[in-house]
Coordinates of C-alpha atoms in Angstrom, one line a residue:
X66 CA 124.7 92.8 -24.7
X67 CA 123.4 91.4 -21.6
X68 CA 119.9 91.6 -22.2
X69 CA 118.6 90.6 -18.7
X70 CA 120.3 93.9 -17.4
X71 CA 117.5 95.6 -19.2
X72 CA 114.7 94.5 -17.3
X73 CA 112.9 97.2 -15.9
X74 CA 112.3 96.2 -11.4
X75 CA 109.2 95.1 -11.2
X76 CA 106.8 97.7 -9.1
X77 CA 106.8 97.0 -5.3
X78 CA 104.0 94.1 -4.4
X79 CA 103.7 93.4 -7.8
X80 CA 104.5 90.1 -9.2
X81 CA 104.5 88.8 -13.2
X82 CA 103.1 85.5 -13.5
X83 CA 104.8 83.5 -16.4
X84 CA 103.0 80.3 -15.9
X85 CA 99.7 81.5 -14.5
X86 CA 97.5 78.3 -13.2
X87 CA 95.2 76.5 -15.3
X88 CA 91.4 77.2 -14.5
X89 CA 90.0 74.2 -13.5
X90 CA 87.5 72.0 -16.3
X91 CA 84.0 72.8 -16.5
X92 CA 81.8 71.0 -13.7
X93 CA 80.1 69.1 -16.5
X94 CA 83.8 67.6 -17.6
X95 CA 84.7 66.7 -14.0
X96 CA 81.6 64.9 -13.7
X97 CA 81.8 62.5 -16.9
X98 CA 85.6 62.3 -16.0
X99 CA 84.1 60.4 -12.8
X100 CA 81.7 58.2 -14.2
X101 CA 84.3 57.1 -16.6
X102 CA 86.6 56.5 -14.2
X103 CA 84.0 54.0 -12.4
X104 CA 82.8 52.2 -15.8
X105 CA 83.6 49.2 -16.0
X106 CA 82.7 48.0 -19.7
X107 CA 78.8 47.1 -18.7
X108 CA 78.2 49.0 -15.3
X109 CA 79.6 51.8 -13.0
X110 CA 81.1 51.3 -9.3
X111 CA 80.2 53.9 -7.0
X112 CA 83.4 54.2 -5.7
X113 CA 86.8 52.2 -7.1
X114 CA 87.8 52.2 -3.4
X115 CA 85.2 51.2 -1.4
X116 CA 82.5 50.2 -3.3
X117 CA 83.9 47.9 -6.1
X118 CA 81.1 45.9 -7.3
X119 CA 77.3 47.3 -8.8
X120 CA 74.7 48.5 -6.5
X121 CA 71.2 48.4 -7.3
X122 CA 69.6 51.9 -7.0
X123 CA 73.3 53.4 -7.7
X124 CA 73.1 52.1 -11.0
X125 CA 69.5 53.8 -11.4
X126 CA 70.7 57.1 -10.4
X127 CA 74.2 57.0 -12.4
X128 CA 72.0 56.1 -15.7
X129 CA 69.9 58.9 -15.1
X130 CA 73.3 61.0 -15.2
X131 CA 75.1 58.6 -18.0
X132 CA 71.6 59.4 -20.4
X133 CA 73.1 62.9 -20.5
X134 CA 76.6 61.7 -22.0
X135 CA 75.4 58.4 -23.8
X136 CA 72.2 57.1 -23.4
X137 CA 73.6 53.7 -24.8
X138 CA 75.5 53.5 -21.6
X139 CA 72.9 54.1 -19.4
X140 CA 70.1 51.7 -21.2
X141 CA 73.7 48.8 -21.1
X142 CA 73.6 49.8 -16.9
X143 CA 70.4 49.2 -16.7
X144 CA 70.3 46.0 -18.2
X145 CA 73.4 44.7 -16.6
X146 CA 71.2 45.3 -13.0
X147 CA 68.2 43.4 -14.6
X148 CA 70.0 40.4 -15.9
X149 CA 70.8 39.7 -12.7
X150 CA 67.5 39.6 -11.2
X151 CA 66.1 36.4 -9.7
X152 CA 63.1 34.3 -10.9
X153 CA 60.8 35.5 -7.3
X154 CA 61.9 38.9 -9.0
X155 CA 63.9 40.9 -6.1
X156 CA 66.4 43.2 -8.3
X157 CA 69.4 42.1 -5.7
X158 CA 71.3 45.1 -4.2
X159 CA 74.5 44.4 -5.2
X160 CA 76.0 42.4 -8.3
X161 CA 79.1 41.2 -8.2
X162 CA 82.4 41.1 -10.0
X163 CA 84.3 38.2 -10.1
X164 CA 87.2 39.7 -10.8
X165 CA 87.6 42.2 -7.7
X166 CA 89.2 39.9 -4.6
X167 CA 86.5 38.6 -2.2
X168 CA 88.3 40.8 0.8
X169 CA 87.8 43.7 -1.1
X170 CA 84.3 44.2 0.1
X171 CA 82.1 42.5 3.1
X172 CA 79.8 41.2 2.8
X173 CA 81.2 39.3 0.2
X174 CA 79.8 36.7 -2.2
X175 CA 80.9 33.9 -0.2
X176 CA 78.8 35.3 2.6
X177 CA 75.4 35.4 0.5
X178 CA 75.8 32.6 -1.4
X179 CA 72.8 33.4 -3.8
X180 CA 73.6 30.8 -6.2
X181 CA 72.9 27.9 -3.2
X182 CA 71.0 30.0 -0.4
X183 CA 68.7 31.7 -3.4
X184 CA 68.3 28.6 -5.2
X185 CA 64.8 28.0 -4.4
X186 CA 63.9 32.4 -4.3
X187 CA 65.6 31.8 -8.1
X188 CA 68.8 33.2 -7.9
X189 CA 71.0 33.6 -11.0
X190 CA 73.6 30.4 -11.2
X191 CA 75.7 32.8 -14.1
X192 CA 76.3 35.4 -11.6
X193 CA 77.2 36.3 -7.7
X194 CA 74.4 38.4 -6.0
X195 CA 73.7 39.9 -2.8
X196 CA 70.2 38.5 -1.3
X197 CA 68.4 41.8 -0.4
X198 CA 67.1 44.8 -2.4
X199 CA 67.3 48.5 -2.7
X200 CA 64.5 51.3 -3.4
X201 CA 62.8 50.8 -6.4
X202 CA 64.1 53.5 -8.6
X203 CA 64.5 51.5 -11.8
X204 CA 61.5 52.2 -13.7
X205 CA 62.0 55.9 -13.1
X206 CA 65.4 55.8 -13.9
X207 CA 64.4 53.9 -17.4
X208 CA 61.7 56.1 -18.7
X209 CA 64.4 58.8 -18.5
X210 CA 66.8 57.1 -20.1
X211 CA 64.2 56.6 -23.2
X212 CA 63.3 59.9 -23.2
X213 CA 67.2 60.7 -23.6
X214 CA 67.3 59.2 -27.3
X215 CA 63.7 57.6 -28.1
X216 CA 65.0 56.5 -31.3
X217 CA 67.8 54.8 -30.0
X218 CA 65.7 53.6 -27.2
X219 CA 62.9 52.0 -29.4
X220 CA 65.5 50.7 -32.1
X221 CA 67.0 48.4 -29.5
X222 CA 64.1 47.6 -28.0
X223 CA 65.6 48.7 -25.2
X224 CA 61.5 49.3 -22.8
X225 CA 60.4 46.8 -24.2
X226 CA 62.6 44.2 -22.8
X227 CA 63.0 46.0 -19.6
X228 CA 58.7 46.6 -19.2
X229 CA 58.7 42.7 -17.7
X230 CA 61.8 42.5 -15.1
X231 CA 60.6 46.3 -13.9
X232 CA 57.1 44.7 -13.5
X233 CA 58.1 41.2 -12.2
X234 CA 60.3 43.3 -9.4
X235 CA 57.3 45.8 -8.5
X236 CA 55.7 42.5 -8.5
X237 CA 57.6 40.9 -6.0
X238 CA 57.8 43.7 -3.6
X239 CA 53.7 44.5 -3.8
X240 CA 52.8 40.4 -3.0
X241 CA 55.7 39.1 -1.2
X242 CA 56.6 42.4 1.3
X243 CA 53.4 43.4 2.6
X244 CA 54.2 42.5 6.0
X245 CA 52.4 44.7 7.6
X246 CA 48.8 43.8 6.0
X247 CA 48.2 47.3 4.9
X248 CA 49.7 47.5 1.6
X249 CA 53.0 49.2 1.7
X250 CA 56.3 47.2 1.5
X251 CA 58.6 46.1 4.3
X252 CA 62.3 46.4 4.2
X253 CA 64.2 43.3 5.9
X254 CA 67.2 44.8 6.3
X255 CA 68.1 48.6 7.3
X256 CA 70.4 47.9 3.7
X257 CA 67.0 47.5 1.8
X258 CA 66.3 50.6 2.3
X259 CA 69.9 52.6 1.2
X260 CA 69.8 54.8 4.5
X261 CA 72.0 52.0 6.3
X262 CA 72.5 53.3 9.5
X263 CA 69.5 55.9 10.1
X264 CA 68.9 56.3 13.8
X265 CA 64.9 55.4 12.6
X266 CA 66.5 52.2 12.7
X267 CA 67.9 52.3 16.2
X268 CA 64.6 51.0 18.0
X269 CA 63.6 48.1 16.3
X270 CA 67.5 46.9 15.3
X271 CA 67.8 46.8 19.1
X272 CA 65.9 43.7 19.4
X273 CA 68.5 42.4 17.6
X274 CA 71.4 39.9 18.4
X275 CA 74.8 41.3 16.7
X276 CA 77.1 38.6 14.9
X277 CA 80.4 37.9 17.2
X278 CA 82.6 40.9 16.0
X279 CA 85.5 37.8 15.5
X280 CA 83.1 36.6 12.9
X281 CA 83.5 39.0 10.3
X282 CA 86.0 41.7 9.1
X283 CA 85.0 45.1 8.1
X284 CA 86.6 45.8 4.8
X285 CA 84.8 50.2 5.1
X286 CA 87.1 50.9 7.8
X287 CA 90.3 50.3 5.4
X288 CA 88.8 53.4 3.0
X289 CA 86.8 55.4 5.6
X290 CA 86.9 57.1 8.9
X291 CA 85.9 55.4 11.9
X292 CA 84.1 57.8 13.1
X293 CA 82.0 58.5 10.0
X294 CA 81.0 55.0 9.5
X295 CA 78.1 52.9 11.3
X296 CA 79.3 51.6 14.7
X297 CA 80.7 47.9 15.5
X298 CA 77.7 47.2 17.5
X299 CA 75.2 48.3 14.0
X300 CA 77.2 46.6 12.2
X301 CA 77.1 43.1 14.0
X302 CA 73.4 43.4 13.8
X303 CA 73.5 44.4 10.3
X304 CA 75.5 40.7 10.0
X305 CA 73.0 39.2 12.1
X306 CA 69.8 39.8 10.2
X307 CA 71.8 39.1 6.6
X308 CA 73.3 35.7 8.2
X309 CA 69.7 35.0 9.2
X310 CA 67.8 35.8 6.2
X311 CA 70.5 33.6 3.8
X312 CA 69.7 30.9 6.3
X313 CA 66.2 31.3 5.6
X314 CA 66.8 30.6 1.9
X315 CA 66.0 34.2 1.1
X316 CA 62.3 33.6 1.9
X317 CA 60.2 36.6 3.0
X318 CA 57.9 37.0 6.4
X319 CA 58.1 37.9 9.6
X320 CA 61.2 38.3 11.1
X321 CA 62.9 40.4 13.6
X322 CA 63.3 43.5 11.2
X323 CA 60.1 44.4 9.1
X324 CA 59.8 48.2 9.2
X325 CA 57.4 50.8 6.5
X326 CA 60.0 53.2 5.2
X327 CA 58.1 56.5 3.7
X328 CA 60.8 57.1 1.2
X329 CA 60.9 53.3 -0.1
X330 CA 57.0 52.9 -0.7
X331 CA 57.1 56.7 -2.1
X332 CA 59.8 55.5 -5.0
X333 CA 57.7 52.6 -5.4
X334 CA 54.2 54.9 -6.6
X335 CA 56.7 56.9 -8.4
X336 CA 58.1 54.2 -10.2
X337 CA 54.7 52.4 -10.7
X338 CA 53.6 55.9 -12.4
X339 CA 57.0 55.8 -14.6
X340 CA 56.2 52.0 -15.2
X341 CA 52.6 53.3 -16.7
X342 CA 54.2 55.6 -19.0
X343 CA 56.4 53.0 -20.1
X344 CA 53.4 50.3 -20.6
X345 CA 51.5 53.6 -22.7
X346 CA 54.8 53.9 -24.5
X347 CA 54.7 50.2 -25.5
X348 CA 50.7 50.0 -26.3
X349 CA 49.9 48.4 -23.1
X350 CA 46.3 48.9 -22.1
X351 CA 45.2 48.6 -18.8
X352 CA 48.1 47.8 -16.8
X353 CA 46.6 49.4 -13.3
X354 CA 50.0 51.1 -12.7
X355 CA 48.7 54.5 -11.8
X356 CA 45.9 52.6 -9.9
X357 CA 49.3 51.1 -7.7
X358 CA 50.5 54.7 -7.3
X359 CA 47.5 56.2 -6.2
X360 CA 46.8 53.1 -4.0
X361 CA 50.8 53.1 -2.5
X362 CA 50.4 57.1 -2.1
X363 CA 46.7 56.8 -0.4
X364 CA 48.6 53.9 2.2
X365 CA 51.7 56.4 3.0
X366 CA 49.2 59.0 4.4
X367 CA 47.2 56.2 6.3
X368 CA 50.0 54.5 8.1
X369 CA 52.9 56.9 8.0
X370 CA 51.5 60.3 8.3
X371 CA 52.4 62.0 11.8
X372 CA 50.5 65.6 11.9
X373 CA 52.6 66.2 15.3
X374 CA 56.1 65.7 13.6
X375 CA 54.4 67.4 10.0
X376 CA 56.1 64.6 8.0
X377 CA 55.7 60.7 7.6
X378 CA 57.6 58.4 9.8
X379 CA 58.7 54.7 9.7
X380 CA 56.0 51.9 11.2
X381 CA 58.2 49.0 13.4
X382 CA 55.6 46.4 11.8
X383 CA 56.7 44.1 14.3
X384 CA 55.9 46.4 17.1
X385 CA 52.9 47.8 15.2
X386 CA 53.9 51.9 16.1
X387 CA 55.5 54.2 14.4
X388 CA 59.2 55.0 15.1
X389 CA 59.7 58.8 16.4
X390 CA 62.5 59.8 14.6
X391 CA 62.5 62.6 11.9
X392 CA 64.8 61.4 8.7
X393 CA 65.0 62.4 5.7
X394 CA 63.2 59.8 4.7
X395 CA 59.8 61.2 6.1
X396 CA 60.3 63.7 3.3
X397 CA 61.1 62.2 0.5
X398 CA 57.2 61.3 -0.7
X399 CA 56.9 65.4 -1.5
X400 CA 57.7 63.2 -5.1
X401 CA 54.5 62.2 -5.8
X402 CA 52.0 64.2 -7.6
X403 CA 49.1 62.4 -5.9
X404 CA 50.3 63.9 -2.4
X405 CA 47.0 66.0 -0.8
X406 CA 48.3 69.7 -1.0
X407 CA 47.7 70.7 3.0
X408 CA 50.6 67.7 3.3
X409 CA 53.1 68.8 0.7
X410 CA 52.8 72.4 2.2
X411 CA 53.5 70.3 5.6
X412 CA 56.7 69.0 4.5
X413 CA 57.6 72.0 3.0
X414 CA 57.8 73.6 6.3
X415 CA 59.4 71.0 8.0
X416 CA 61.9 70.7 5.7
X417 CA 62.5 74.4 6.0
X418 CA 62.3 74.6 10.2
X419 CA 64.3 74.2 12.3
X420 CA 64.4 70.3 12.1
X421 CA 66.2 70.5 8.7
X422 CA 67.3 73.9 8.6
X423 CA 67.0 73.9 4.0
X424 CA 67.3 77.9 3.3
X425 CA 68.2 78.9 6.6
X426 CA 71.2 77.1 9.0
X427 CA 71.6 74.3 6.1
X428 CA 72.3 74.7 2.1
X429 CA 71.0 70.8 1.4
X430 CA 68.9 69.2 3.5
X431 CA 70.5 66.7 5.9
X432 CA 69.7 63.3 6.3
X433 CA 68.4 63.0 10.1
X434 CA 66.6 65.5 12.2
X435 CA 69.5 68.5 13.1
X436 CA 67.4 68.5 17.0
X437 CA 67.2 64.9 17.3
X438 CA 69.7 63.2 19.9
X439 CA 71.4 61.0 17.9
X440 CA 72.3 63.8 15.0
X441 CA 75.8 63.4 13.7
X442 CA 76.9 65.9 11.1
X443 CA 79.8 63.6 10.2
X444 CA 78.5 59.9 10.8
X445 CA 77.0 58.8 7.5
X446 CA 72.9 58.6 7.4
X447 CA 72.8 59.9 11.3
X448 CA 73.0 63.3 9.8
X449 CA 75.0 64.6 7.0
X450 CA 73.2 65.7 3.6
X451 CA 73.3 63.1 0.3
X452 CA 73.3 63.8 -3.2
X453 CA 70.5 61.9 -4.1
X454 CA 67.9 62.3 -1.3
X455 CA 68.4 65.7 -2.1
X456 CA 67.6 65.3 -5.7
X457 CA 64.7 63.5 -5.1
X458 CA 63.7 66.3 -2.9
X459 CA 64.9 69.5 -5.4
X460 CA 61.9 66.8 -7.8
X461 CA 59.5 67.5 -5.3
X462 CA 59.5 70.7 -4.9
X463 CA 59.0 71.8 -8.5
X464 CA 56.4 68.9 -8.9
X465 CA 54.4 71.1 -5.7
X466 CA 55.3 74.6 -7.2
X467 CA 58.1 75.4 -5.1
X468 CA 60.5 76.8 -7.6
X469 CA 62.5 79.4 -6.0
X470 CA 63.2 76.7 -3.3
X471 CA 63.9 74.1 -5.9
X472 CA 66.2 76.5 -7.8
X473 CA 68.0 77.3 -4.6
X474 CA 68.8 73.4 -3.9
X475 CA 69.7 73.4 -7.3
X476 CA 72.2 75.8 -7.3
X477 CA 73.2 74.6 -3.6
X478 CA 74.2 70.9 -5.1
X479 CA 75.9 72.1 -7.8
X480 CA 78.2 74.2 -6.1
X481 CA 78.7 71.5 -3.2
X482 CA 79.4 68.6 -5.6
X483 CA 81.8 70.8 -7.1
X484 CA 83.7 72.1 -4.2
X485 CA 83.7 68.9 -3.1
X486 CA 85.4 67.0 -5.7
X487 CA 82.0 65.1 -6.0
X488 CA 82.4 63.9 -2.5
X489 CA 79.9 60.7 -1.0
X490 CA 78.3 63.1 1.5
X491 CA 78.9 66.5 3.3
X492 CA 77.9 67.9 6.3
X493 CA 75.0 69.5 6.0
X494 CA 76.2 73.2 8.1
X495 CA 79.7 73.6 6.6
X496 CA 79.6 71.2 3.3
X497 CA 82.4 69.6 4.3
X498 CA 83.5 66.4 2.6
X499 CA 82.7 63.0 4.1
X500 CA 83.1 59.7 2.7
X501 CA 85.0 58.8 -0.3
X502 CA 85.3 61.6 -3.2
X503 CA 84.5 60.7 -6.8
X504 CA 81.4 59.3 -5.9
X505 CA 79.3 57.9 -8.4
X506 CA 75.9 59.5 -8.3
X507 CA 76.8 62.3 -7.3
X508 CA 78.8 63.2 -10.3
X509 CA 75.9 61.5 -12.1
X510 CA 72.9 64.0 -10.5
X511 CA 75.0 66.5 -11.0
X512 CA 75.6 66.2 -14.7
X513 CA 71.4 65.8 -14.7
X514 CA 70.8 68.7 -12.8
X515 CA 73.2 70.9 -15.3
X516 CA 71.2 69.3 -17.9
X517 CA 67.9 68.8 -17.4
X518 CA 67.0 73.0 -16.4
X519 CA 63.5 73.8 -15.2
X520 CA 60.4 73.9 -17.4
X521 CA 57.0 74.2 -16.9
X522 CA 55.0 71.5 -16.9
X523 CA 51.6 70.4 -16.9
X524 CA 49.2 72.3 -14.6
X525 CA 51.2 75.5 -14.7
X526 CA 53.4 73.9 -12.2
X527 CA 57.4 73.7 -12.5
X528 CA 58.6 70.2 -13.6
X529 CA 62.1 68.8 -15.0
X530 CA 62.1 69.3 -18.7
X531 CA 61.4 66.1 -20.9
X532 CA 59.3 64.9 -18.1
X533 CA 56.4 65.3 -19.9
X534 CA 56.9 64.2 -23.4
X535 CA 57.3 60.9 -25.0

């Protein structure tokens, strides 16, 4: 009998799926998928594609997702950034692989030359480095990666060995980067401080010479729209004040670049408070860190406050003035518990007005001023919204009692990073992917936020659970 004459006609409009579509892995799997992906044995690339070697606070904020899947990882990506640290102890921004081709990236390791340039600043011979830092997120990032697994943490003696690099390096930048006299750090180099191409940078880069464009080849624009990386002209000046500072033997002073960055110095007093718990931890007595913080929060309001633009803003050094342009930056010390309340409440607003647009026009907050003239939803730090500023900032606001705000950018980044295939950096009105996808901290913040739910903490106020014990 023909069996198939049967079949009963399926209903009008109807159809019978036989091989319905899988539903896609849980958020949490995705994520570990891409950190996976990007380990390389000791560390994690942020991107396979077009960022093949380790970066400095990337590797902070991808431990601070690993602790959640294997807090072995995450202490061995720590350590792998510290041994590379030099003797004047700068944490260099990026570390090398010498098995990735040197046109793979630029600048390249035959551009910084750290192992001859550095020699004097104590540069690793054993290893290729970059010459400049990143924010100081490390000693953060390591107190939460021993409170992932204390036992495992204290077995391999895992603070203990980091407690002298993380000091050496807040070390370095509290003596040697003071260039402005009033004791908050100086970037060099608009790459110091991760926001590379922020238009705060515009005014004092512009007294800047750029490199020749024939003098150097720009390996981003193989892996990234033109039009959504930093422009030829930025980027010849980028050269310029790298090729300078080599040439300088890595020493630190006055230059043509020195600018206060708000969200640099803030991660600085909230790594010097991280660095405190971690001395306590170890039975250090009187180790003056939270005597840093309070001192590094009590400079931000001094120097960098602006009551007019109700957040802080970058000080040109060299030009001795502030720099009038709102970036996410200005926000990012809503961190620190120290902050005087009247001020967090300030950036609160401003972060939620029309300059940011966080609740209203914008689901994450962007990273420059949506009103300013040089705003670019698409053009990396000139105004689309980051993973990691915004976790920073989601911090914030439960350290200052803001948790149905908090909760909201919670949920906001989660469903972004997830729509988004875990993209480098969306635009902050339609979350649109930018940059390359697979990105490495944001699949690492992600898997912290799913982890790490909201607790209260001390004071009544909302904090991130675990914060608070040892």
């Amino acid at each position: 009998m023909d069996r198939t004459a049967q079949r009963a006609p399926r209903p009008p409009g109807r159809t019978t799926a036989y091989d319905p579509a899988r539903a896609a892995p849980p958020l949490h799997v995705r994520a570990a998928a891409v950190l996976e992906a990007g380990w390389t044995g000791t560390s994690t690339v942020p991107s396979r594609r077009l960022y093949p070697h380790q970066w400095s606070w990337d590797s902070a904020f991808i431990a601070i997702g690993l602790r959640h899947l294997s807090p072995l990882r995450a202490q061995t990506e720590l350590e792998t950034l510290l041994a590379a640290q030099w003797a004047d102890g700068r944490i260099p921004h990026i570390v090398f692989n010498p098995s990735v081709p040197l046109d793979a990236y630029f600048p390249s390791p035959d551009f910084w030359r750290s192992s001859t340039a550095g020699r004097t600043a104590g540069a690793p011979r054993t290893v290729q480095t970059s010459g400049i830092v990143q924010p100081p997120v490390h000693a953060l990032a390591a107190w939460l990666v021993h409170l992932a697994d204390p036992g495992l943490s204290r077995a391999r003696g895992f603070l203990g060995r980091a407690y002298p690099r993380l000091a050496a390096w807040h070390g370095y930048l509290l003596h040697r980067r003071d260039l402005g006299g009033g004791g908050l750090v100086s970037v060099v180099h608009p790459w110091e401080q991760g926001m590379d191409n922020s238009p705060c940078w515009d005014r004092p880069l512009s007294r800047v010479t750029p490199a020749p464009a024939r003098s150097f080849r720009r390996a981003d624009l193989d892996h990234g729209a033109p039009e959504d990386r930093p422009t030829d002209l930025d980027y010849g000046r980028y050269v310029r004040l790298a090729a300078d500072y080599r040439d300088r033997g890595y020493a630190d002073g006055p230059g043509e670049f020195a600018v206060e960055d708000p969200a640099f110095n803030a991660l600085l007093a909230a790594s010097e408070d991280a660095l405190d718990r971690i001395a306590q931890e170890l039975g250090e007595t009187g180790s003056g860190r939270r005597d840093h913080a309070e001192r590094l929060t009590a400079a931000l309001v001094e120097r960098l406050w602006e009551p007019a633009a109700g957040m802080f803003l970058c000080r040109d050094v060299r030009a001795g003035e502030l720099v009038p342009e709102r970036g996410v930056s200005g926000l990012i010390p809503l961190l620190l518990p120290d902050l005087p309340r009247d001020l967090a409440a300030t950036l609160v607003r401003t972060m939620c007005g029309p300059h940011f647009g966080l609740g209203g026009s914008t689901r994450l907050v962007p990273s420059y001023d949506l009103l300013g003239a040089a705003f670019d939803p698409h053009r990396y730090w000139r105004g689309p919204a980051w993973f990691n500023t915004n976790w920073l900032l989601e911090r914030g606001l439960r350290r200052h009692g803001e948790s149905g705000r908090a909760d909201a950018l919670r949920k906001g980044m989660l469903h972004t990073a997830g729509a988004s295939g875990f993209t480098e950096y969306v635009d902050p009105y339609t979350a649109q992917a930018c940059g390359v996808t697979g990105f490495g901290w944001t699949a690492a913040l992600t898997l912290d936020l799913l982890h790490d739910r909201p607790a209260r903490g001390r004071n009544g106020l909302t904090a991130i659970k675990g914060e608070d014990r040892a």
